[in-house]
C-alpha positions as a Python dict, from the first residue, in 0.01 Angstrom:
ca = {
    (1, 'M'): (0, 0, 0),
    (2, 'T'): (-141, -353, 81),
    (3, 'R'): (59, -521, 434),
    (4, 'Q'): (290, -742, 308),
    (5, 'P'): (305, -1070, 544),
    (6, 'K'): (601, -1123, 769),
    (7, 'I'): (765, -1487, 831),
    (8, 'T'): (1018, -1553, 1078),
    (9, 'F'): (1200, -1844, 1070),
    (10, 'I'): (1344, -1998, 1399),
    (11, 'G'): (1670, -2225, 1351),
    (12, 'A'): (1710, -2052, 972),
    (13, 'G'): (2059, -2215, 1013),
    (14, 'S'): (1915, -2544, 883),
    (15, 'T'): (2031, -2361, 543),
    (16, 'V'): (1910, -2651, 306),
    (17, 'F'): (1557, -2684, 521),
    (18, 'M'): (1498, -2283, 518),
    (19, 'K'): (1605, -2239, 108),
    (20, 'N'): (1325, -2528, 40),
    (21, 'I'): (1061, -2337, 238),
    (22, 'I'): (1162, -1973, 170),
    (23, 'G'): (1223, -2103, -194),
    (24, 'D'): (809, -2236, -183),
    (25, 'V'): (746, -1905, -25),
    (26, 'L'): (845, -1668, -281),
    (27, 'Q'): (713, -1857, -594),
    (28, 'R'): (362, -1770, -422),
    (29, 'P'): (267, -1448, -580),
    (30, 'A'): (41, -1325, -226),
    (31, 'L'): (389, -1370, -67),
    (32, 'S'): (667, -1274, -324),
    (33, 'A'): (687, -902, -96),
    (34, 'A'): (695, -1070, 262),
    (35, 'T'): (972, -972, 468),
    (36, 'I'): (1154, -1283, 625),
    (37, 'A'): (1331, -1258, 897),
    (38, 'L'): (1624, -1534, 970),
    (39, 'M'): (1757, -1617, 1327),
    (40, 'D'): (1994, -1873, 1467),
    (41, 'L'): (2232, -1828, 1702),
    (42, 'N'): (2471, -1956, 1519),
    (43, 'P'): (2624, -1670, 1326),
    (44, 'E'): (2828, -1845, 1084),
    (45, 'R'): (2520, -2107, 937),
    (46, 'L'): (2313, -1806, 961),
    (47, 'A'): (2530, -1580, 755),
    (48, 'E'): (2519, -1870, 516),
    (49, 'S'): (2150, -1869, 526),
    (50, 'E'): (2105, -1542, 471),
    (51, 'I'): (2377, -1543, 142),
    (52, 'V'): (2110, -1804, -11),
    (53, 'A'): (1812, -1657, 101),
    (54, 'G'): (1929, -1377, -36),
    (55, 'K'): (2045, -1475, -399),
    (56, 'L'): (1692, -1678, -386),
    (57, 'V'): (1497, -1331, -406),
    (58, 'R'): (1739, -1264, -661),
    (59, 'T'): (1679, -1534, -869),
    (60, 'L'): (1324, -1544, -874),
    (61, 'G'): (1344, -1129, -925),
    (62, 'V'): (1085, -1056, -625),
    (63, 'E'): (1048, -772, -437),
    (64, 'A'): (1118, -991, -8),
    (65, 'K'): (1320, -825, 216),
    (66, 'I'): (1572, -1035, 401),
    (67, 'E'): (1690, -965, 811),
    (68, 'T'): (1849, -1135, 1024),
    (69, 'Y'): (1892, -1205, 1385),
    (70, 'S'): (2008, -1366, 1692),
    (71, 'N'): (1797, -1238, 1939),
    (72, 'Q'): (1486, -1418, 1920),
    (73, 'L'): (1205, -1173, 2074),
    (74, 'K'): (1353, -906, 1835),
    (75, 'A'): (1257, -1189, 1536),
    (76, 'L'): (940, -1250, 1626),
    (77, 'E'): (810, -906, 1678),
    (78, 'G'): (464, -838, 1405),
    (79, 'S'): (528, -1206, 1252),
    (80, 'D'): (201, -1342, 1079),
    (81, 'F'): (409, -1721, 1068),
    (82, 'V'): (662, -1870, 1279),
    (83, 'V'): (874, -2129, 1145),
    (84, 'V'): (1071, -2340, 1331),
    (85, 'A'): (1362, -2625, 1240),
    (86, 'F'): (1596, -2674, 1538),
    (87, 'Q'): (1746, -2997, 1671),
    (88, 'I'): (1915, -2891, 2036),
    (89, 'G'): (2221, -3079, 2145),
    (90, 'G'): (2267, -3140, 1744),
    (91, 'Y'): (2449, -3416, 1620),
    (92, 'E'): (2713, -3409, 1868),
    (93, 'P'): (2687, -3477, 2135),
    (94, 'C'): (2344, -3514, 2143),
    (95, 'T'): (2255, -3767, 1895),
    (96, 'V'): (2567, -3948, 1938),
    (97, 'T'): (2463, -3990, 2323),
    (98, 'D'): (2120, -4090, 2204),
    (99, 'F'): (2222, -4351, 2031),
    (100, 'E'): (2584, -4482, 2199),
    (101, 'V'): (2453, -4488, 2567),
    (102, 'P'): (2134, -4744, 2503),
    (103, 'K'): (2394, -5007, 2301),
    (104, 'K'): (2564, -5051, 2587),
    (105, 'Y'): (2252, -5211, 2743),
    (106, 'G'): (2193, -5392, 2432),
    (107, 'L'): (1892, -5171, 2314),
    (108, 'R'): (1983, -5059, 1936),
    (109, 'Q'): (1801, -4807, 1742),
    (110, 'T'): (1739, -4657, 1399),
    (111, 'I'): (1604, -4323, 1386),
    (112, 'A'): (1554, -4236, 1802),
    (113, 'D'): (1403, -3871, 1756),
    (114, 'T'): (1072, -3987, 1776),
    (115, 'L'): (971, -4258, 2026),
    (116, 'G'): (1178, -4446, 2246),
    (117, 'V'): (1436, -4340, 2505),
    (118, 'G'): (1622, -4140, 2236),
    (119, 'G'): (1291, -3965, 2164),
    (120, 'I'): (1231, -3899, 2515),
    (121, 'M'): (1498, -3748, 2565),
    (122, 'R'): (1497, -3536, 2251),
    (123, 'G'): (1165, -3438, 2373),
    (124, 'L'): (1283, -3327, 2713),
    (125, 'R'): (1529, -3126, 2554),
    (126, 'T'): (1347, -2963, 2272),
    (127, 'V'): (1009, -2861, 2432),
    (128, 'P'): (1202, -2622, 2686),
    (129, 'H'): (1306, -2378, 2402),
    (130, 'L'): (938, -2449, 2207),
    (131, 'W'): (786, -2341, 2512),
    (132, 'K'): (1010, -1976, 2478),
    (133, 'I'): (895, -1937, 2156),
    (134, 'C'): (544, -1982, 2253),
    (135, 'E'): (615, -1725, 2481),
    (136, 'D'): (777, -1483, 2296),
    (137, 'M'): (509, -1501, 2034),
    (138, 'L'): (221, -1416, 2301),
    (139, 'A'): (427, -1130, 2408),
    (140, 'V'): (474, -981, 2034),
    (141, 'C'): (297, -1170, 1788),
    (142, 'P'): (1, -1322, 1991),
    (143, 'E'): (-218, -1400, 1624),
    (144, 'A'): (74, -1546, 1455),
    (145, 'I'): (76, -1934, 1355),
    (146, 'L'): (317, -2140, 1478),
    (147, 'L'): (472, -2381, 1194),
    (148, 'Q'): (658, -2692, 1378),
    (149, 'Y'): (875, -2845, 1195),
    (150, 'V'): (1093, -3010, 1476),
    (151, 'N'): (1070, -3368, 1617),
    (152, 'P'): (949, -3542, 1884),
    (153, 'M'): (675, -3446, 1659),
    (154, 'A'): (370, -3520, 1893),
    (155, 'I'): (563, -3460, 2203),
    (156, 'N'): (598, -3088, 2093),
    (157, 'T'): (249, -3006, 1957),
    (158, 'W'): (119, -3205, 2259),
    (159, 'A'): (359, -3005, 2533),
    (160, 'I'): (273, -2681, 2303),
    (161, 'A'): (-121, -2744, 2337),
    (162, 'E'): (-70, -2862, 2736),
    (163, 'K'): (89, -2534, 2837),
    (164, 'Y'): (27, -2272, 2550),
    (165, 'P'): (-316, -2387, 2456),
    (166, 'T'): (-392, -2003, 2256),
    (167, 'I'): (-80, -2048, 2047),
    (168, 'K'): (-208, -2127, 1715),
    (169, 'Q'): (29, -2401, 1587),
    (170, 'V'): (49, -2719, 1392),
    (171, 'G'): (339, -2962, 1321),
    (172, 'L'): (446, -3058, 964),
    (173, 'C'): (571, -3336, 852),
    (174, 'H'): (620, -3467, 509),
    (175, 'S'): (554, -3836, 570),
    (176, 'V'): (197, -3878, 462),
    (177, 'Q'): (266, -3712, 102),
    (178, 'G'): (609, -3914, 120),
    (179, 'T'): (462, -4242, 162),
    (180, 'A'): (146, -4175, -88),
    (181, 'F'): (484, -4096, -383),
    (182, 'E'): (622, -4394, -240),
    (183, 'L'): (352, -4658, -338),
    (184, 'A'): (242, -4481, -615),
    (185, 'R'): (608, -4568, -745),
    (186, 'D'): (575, -4924, -671),
    (187, 'L'): (239, -4960, -845),
    (188, 'D'): (342, -4767, -1161),
    (189, 'I'): (66, -4518, -1113),
    (190, 'P'): (72, -4154, -1171),
    (191, 'L'): (10, -4008, -798),
    (192, 'D'): (-225, -3773, -966),
    (193, 'E'): (-471, -4017, -1021),
    (194, 'I'): (-447, -4185, -638),
    (195, 'R'): (-727, -4022, -377),
    (196, 'Y'): (-611, -4068, -12),
    (197, 'R'): (-712, -4057, 322),
    (198, 'A'): (-477, -4109, 674),
    (199, 'A'): (-507, -4028, 1031),
    (200, 'G'): (-351, -4171, 1313),
    (201, 'I'): (-62, -3989, 1502),
    (202, 'N'): (285, -3847, 1388),
    (203, 'H'): (488, -4102, 1203),
    (204, 'M'): (172, -4314, 1307),
    (205, 'A'): (-88, -4267, 1124),
    (206, 'F'): (-260, -4483, 850),
    (207, 'Y'): (-384, -4428, 525),
    (208, 'L'): (-772, -4554, 582),
    (209, 'K'): (-843, -4513, 207),
    (210, 'F'): (-561, -4573, -57),
    (211, 'E'): (-751, -4520, -439),
    (212, 'H'): (-688, -4550, -777),
    (213, 'R'): (-922, -4331, -977),
    (214, 'Q'): (-1068, -4529, -1289),
    (215, 'K'): (-1174, -4414, -1663),
    (216, 'D'): (-1547, -4362, -1556),
    (217, 'G'): (-1517, -4185, -1226),
    (218, 'S'): (-1529, -4489, -1000),
    (219, 'Y'): (-1222, -4534, -726),
    (220, 'R'): (-1047, -4871, -708),
    (221, 'D'): (-930, -5042, -389),
    (222, 'L'): (-536, -5029, -439),
    (223, 'Y'): (-457, -5221, -77),
    (224, 'P'): (-538, -5576, -238),
    (225, 'E'): (-283, -5485, -482),
    (226, 'L'): (-25, -5338, -275),
    (227, 'I'): (-11, -5713, -10),
    (228, 'R'): (-23, -5927, -394),
    (229, 'G'): (242, -5733, -523),
    (230, 'Y'): (453, -5798, -146),
    (231, 'R'): (400, -6153, -152),
    (232, 'E'): (521, -6203, -482),
    (233, 'G'): (831, -6025, -384),
    (234, 'R'): (773, -5743, -657),
    (235, 'F'): (701, -5455, -404),
    (236, 'P'): (882, -5259, -234),
    (237, 'K'): (1108, -5160, -488),
    (238, 'P'): (1492, -5097, -394),
    (239, 'S'): (1453, -4757, -291),
    (240, 'H'): (1549, -4467, -472),
    (241, 'W'): (1680, -4246, -220),
    (242, 'N'): (1858, -4501, 61),
    (243, 'P'): (1962, -4801, -41),
    (244, 'R'): (2009, -4898, 305),
    (245, 'C'): (1665, -4829, 374),
    (246, 'P'): (1432, -5106, 209),
    (247, 'N'): (1037, -5077, 262),
    (248, 'K'): (991, -5460, 456),
    (249, 'V'): (879, -5358, 781),
    (250, 'R'): (582, -5141, 668),
    (251, 'Y'): (454, -5416, 411),
    (252, 'E'): (506, -5698, 635),
    (253, 'M'): (269, -5467, 868),
    (254, 'L'): (32, -5417, 622),
    (255, 'T'): (-12, -5772, 600),
    (256, 'R'): (-74, -5815, 962),
    (257, 'L'): (-304, -5476, 1008),
    (258, 'G'): (-438, -5443, 662),
    (259, 'Y'): (-369, -5080, 670),
    (260, 'F'): (-39, -4916, 557),
    (261, 'V'): (134, -4655, 792),
    (262, 'T'): (307, -4338, 689),
    (263, 'E'): (638, -4314, 808),
    (264, 'S'): (926, -4538, 694),
    (265, 'S'): (998, -4865, 750),
    (266, 'E'): (1318, -4738, 990),
    (267, 'H'): (1134, -4591, 1185),
    (268, 'F'): (850, -4825, 1235),
    (269, 'A'): (1076, -5071, 1315),
    (270, 'E'): (1158, -4911, 1647),
    (271, 'Y'): (806, -4816, 1740),
    (272, 'T'): (695, -5182, 1813),
    (273, 'P'): (872, -5459, 1965),
    (274, 'Y'): (842, -5724, 1668),
    (275, 'F'): (1176, -5606, 1440),
    (276, 'I'): (1479, -5514, 1625),
    (277, 'K'): (1563, -5772, 1936),
    (278, 'D'): (1875, -5874, 2064),
    (279, 'G'): (2043, -6212, 1945),
    (280, 'R'): (1797, -6216, 1625),
    (281, 'P'): (1993, -6128, 1352),
    (282, 'D'): (1791, -6277, 1115),
    (283, 'L'): (1529, -6022, 1212),
    (284, 'I'): (1728, -5766, 1105),
    (285, 'E'): (1830, -5934, 762),
    (286, 'K'): (1479, -6032, 659),
    (287, 'F'): (1392, -5709, 714),
    (288, 'G'): (1678, -5507, 577),
    (289, 'I'): (1631, -5286, 930),
    (290, 'P'): (1932, -5026, 900),
    (291, 'L'): (2016, -5012, 1259),
    (292, 'D'): (2218, -4653, 1383),
    (293, 'E'): (2079, -4558, 1039),
    (294, 'Y'): (2046, -4160, 1174),
    (295, 'P'): (2429, -4108, 1310),
    (296, 'K'): (2467, -4209, 964),
    (297, 'R'): (2252, -3934, 750),
    (298, 'C'): (2407, -3676, 1016),
    (299, 'I'): (2748, -3748, 908),
    (300, 'E'): (2638, -3768, 527),
    (301, 'Q'): (2417, -3430, 551),
    (302, 'I'): (2738, -3262, 758),
    (303, 'E'): (2971, -3353, 417),
    (304, 'R'): (2711, -3287, 199),
    (305, 'W'): (2613, -2957, 324),
    (306, 'K'): (3014, -2856, 287),
    (307, 'G'): (2973, -2870, -89),
    (308, 'Q'): (2620, -2718, -81),
    (309, 'A'): (2714, -2408, 109),
    (310, 'A'): (3049, -2411, -137),
    (311, 'A'): (2812, -2413, -461),
    (312, 'Y'): (2589, -2172, -297),
    (313, 'K'): (2818, -1884, -225),
    (314, 'E'): (2998, -1913, -544),
    (315, 'A'): (2659, -1938, -765),
    (316, 'E'): (2509, -1600, -881),
    (317, 'T'): (2191, -1779, -857),
    (318, 'I'): (2028, -2064, -729),
    (319, 'E'): (1757, -2342, -862),
    (320, 'V'): (1484, -2316, -681),
    (321, 'A'): (1250, -2624, -718),
    (322, 'E'): (948, -2696, -565),
    (323, 'S'): (949, -2894, -223),
    (324, 'H'): (704, -3126, -83),
    (325, 'E'): (645, -2917, 226),
    (326, 'Y'): (316, -2783, 324),
    (327, 'A'): (440, -2431, 499),
    (328, 'S'): (415, -2243, 174),
    (329, 'S'): (87, -2391, 80),
    (330, 'I'): (-98, -2314, 456),
    (331, 'M'): (40, -1923, 453),
    (332, 'N'): (-89, -1905, 136),
    (333, 'S'): (-447, -1987, 207),
    (334, 'V'): (-408, -1825, 547),
    (335, 'W'): (-297, -1479, 340),
    (336, 'T'): (-554, -1480, 7),
    (337, 'G'): (-830, -1736, 133),
    (338, 'E'): (-752, -1958, -136),
    (339, 'P'): (-877, -2307, 3),
    (340, 'S'): (-584, -2621, 33),
    (341, 'V'): (-589, -2947, 250),
    (342, 'I'): (-279, -3069, 444),
    (343, 'Y'): (-197, -3313, 688),
    (344, 'G'): (-132, -3203, 994),
    (345, 'N'): (-61, -3242, 1378),
    (346, 'L'): (-274, -3063, 1610),
    (347, 'R'): (-465, -3117, 1917),
    (348, 'N'): (-727, -3382, 1883),
    (349, 'N'): (-1031, -3252, 2053),
    (350, 'G'): (-1237, -3517, 1917),
    (351, 'C'): (-1167, -3559, 1563),
    (352, 'I'): (-1005, -3964, 1625),
    (353, 'T'): (-1255, -4062, 1852),
    (354, 'S'): (-1111, -4409, 1938),
    (355, 'L'): (-812, -4122, 2043),
    (356, 'P'): (-765, -3918, 2370),
    (357, 'E'): (-881, -3599, 2336),
    (358, 'N'): (-538, -3401, 2469),
    (359, 'C'): (-314, -3616, 2249),
    (360, 'A'): (-150, -3449, 1911),
    (361, 'A'): (-350, -3635, 1604),
    (362, 'E'): (-292, -3644, 1259),
    (363, 'V'): (-560, -3564, 1026),
    (364, 'P'): (-602, -3421, 707),
    (365, 'C'): (-717, -2985, 768),
    (366, 'L'): (-870, -2692, 572),
    (367, 'V'): (-664, -2421, 541),
    (368, 'D'): (-861, -2112, 443),
    (369, 'S'): (-819, -1721, 579),
    (370, 'S'): (-967, -1864, 920),
    (371, 'G'): (-677, -2082, 958),
    (372, 'I'): (-631, -2384, 999),
    (373, 'Q'): (-917, -2658, 1092),
    (374, 'P'): (-853, -2989, 1128),
    (375, 'T'): (-1134, -3227, 995),
    (376, 'Y'): (-1373, -3532, 1205),
    (377, 'I'): (-1202, -3909, 1120),
    (378, 'G'): (-1422, -4071, 1421),
    (379, 'A'): (-1281, -4401, 1568),
    (380, 'L'): (-1001, -4550, 1372),
    (381, 'P'): (-988, -4987, 1286),
    (382, 'P'): (-921, -5103, 1681),
    (383, 'Q'): (-605, -5273, 1601),
    (384, 'L'): (-431, -4927, 1487),
    (385, 'T'): (-598, -4780, 1763),
    (386, 'A'): (-429, -5051, 2022),
    (387, 'L'): (-105, -4980, 1813),
    (388, 'I'): (-112, -4665, 1812),
    (389, 'R'): (-201, -4633, 2193),
    (390, 'T'): (147, -4818, 2224),
    (391, 'N'): (295, -4492, 2148),
    (392, 'I'): (105, -4232, 2302),
    (393, 'N'): (156, -4393, 2648),
    (394, 'V'): (517, -4260, 2591),
    (395, 'Q'): (422, -3983, 2454),
    (396, 'E'): (190, -3863, 2742),
    (397, 'L'): (432, -3913, 2974),
    (398, 'T'): (717, -3747, 2866),
    (399, 'V'): (475, -3477, 2812),
    (400, 'Q'): (368, -3518, 3163),
    (401, 'A'): (719, -3513, 3295),
    (402, 'L'): (738, -3162, 3137),
    (403, 'V'): (476, -3001, 3223),
    (404, 'T'): (447, -3146, 3617),
    (405, 'E'): (879, -3144, 3666),
    (406, 'N'): (834, -3451, 3762),
    (407, 'R'): (1128, -3709, 3656),
    (408, 'E'): (962, -4004, 3750),
    (409, 'H'): (738, -3986, 3449),
    (410, 'L'): (1073, -4003, 3256),
    (411, 'Y'): (1152, -4318, 3405),
    (412, 'H'): (750, -4423, 3316),
    (413, 'A'): (779, -4314, 2988),
    (414, 'A'): (1066, -4514, 2929),
    (415, 'M'): (915, -4876, 3106),
    (416, 'M'): (610, -4798, 2846),
    (417, 'D'): (762, -4777, 2537),
    (418, 'P'): (753, -5115, 2324),
    (419, 'H'): (1057, -5191, 2219),
    (420, 'T'): (1241, -5066, 2521),
    (421, 'A'): (1030, -5253, 2737),
    (422, 'A'): (1070, -5586, 2525),
    (423, 'E'): (1477, -5564, 2506),
    (424, 'L'): (1529, -5457, 2878),
    (425, 'D'): (1430, -5512, 3264),
    (426, 'L'): (1347, -5279, 3523),
    (427, 'D'): (1624, -5223, 3693),
    (428, 'Q'): (1818, -5193, 3334),
    (429, 'I'): (1562, -4884, 3211),
    (430, 'W'): (1586, -4710, 3517),
    (431, 'S'): (1989, -4754, 3477),
    (432, 'L'): (1996, -4665, 3135),
    (433, 'V'): (1716, -4355, 3205),
    (434, 'D'): (2008, -4245, 3508),
    (435, 'D'): (2265, -4272, 3268),
    (436, 'L'): (2113, -4067, 2959),
    (437, 'L'): (2002, -3794, 3240),
    (438, 'V'): (2329, -3785, 3348),
    (439, 'A'): (2513, -3738, 2966),
    (440, 'H'): (2278, -3499, 2875),
    (441, 'R'): (2290, -3252, 3208),
    (442, 'D'): (2416, -2940, 3042),
    (443, 'W'): (2120, -2967, 2765),
    (444, 'I'): (1806, -3051, 2976),
    (445, 'P'): (1585, -2834, 3283),
    (446, 'E'): (1760, -2808, 3579),
    (447, 'W'): (1480, -3015, 3752),
    (448, 'A'): (1534, -3340, 3521),
    (449, 'R'): (1890, -3361, 3653),
    (450, 'I'): (2033, -3590, 3842),
    (451, 'P'): (2159, -3446, 4176),
    (452, 'K'): (2519, -3488, 4142),
    (453, 'K'): (2556, -3756, 4491),
    (454, 'V'): (2341, -3948, 4290),
    (455, 'A'): (2416, -3963, 3944),
    (456, 'A'): (2765, -4028, 4129),
    (457, 'A'): (2670, -4325, 4333),
}
């Protein structure tokens, strides 16, 4: 009998995301009889996910087996693929803290999960848990591939590569394919007629090529059309998914840099010092920057999930639409040898020669039975390299803090953050980091906690 893969989902209480990934997996014939191990510490959410996964199996009429675990090590035993999706500290209290404490200093954010003081704190909360997964994988499934969907993606990927270099890992995001869809929509060109190549770091990769295939087989550069459409006020078109988030920041940066960035305008506004400034409401209005956007999304998602959970529990079958995530494509290629190309985050290792060897780079990767193989890019245009380095500085110092258990580097990381440094002076930055470390005390490693006598002072 042919061995079937085991796919373990850590953080399976993220039920909607789990449904998308497992729905994709079960629609691939080579994976349809897999053992799906769902692991979560929240028994109620795990039970909800088990119900949904079971109905996916019945809807598709496949032979997959669903197992549930509260013990991470047992869930990982014998795994071939490990999908990770969790948020340490949740919306409450930790996301709320990451927004409300900086706000007292006049430091406003939009998403706060990747860079800035919010991203630094999320990395501090998250990496130790990812390291524990790596430790358990080395014990019970050392050859498994870790498919990591957790933010801050670049910090996480970098930190795993530093401490557990033998773990086969890739950080996965949908920004490259998602933005390509948005631009195709603006241009009224079918996405399957567009060819692109992107590279950089997660949330700050750029389309080095963005072209339209012509009837004669040649390709036309679409950048002049995108710039012209923006300057004439035709682009961006109104958002198809969130009216609070127009795409003006990225189009503006296209006119300045000559390249379009792959992550959203609401994200990009807080990765740079140009758009969110205290006392400049004109910038917020001009570029449609949605301050405090992530907490609003969290509240909406929580409410939406309550309705979805009730509907899923009552439904006999669950509609299974294909998502745009890369996970099932990777698993299928590794398991069958059928090649595919994905965008993944891995240790740079010289793929992008103008960025540090040890940073986490986002590049096109070939996937087949040999695993995930990143492709060589070479040097990025100098203006892109320079901007990306400003974000790498923050990532590197946060990872250094975690690896060396040196709390001072958390302050250094905040110092180097473009948005924080543009708004606050050194005393304010130090005080803000102190306040965040105190507020997150129960969620961060012991070495990062401020001694109580210092905190009280």
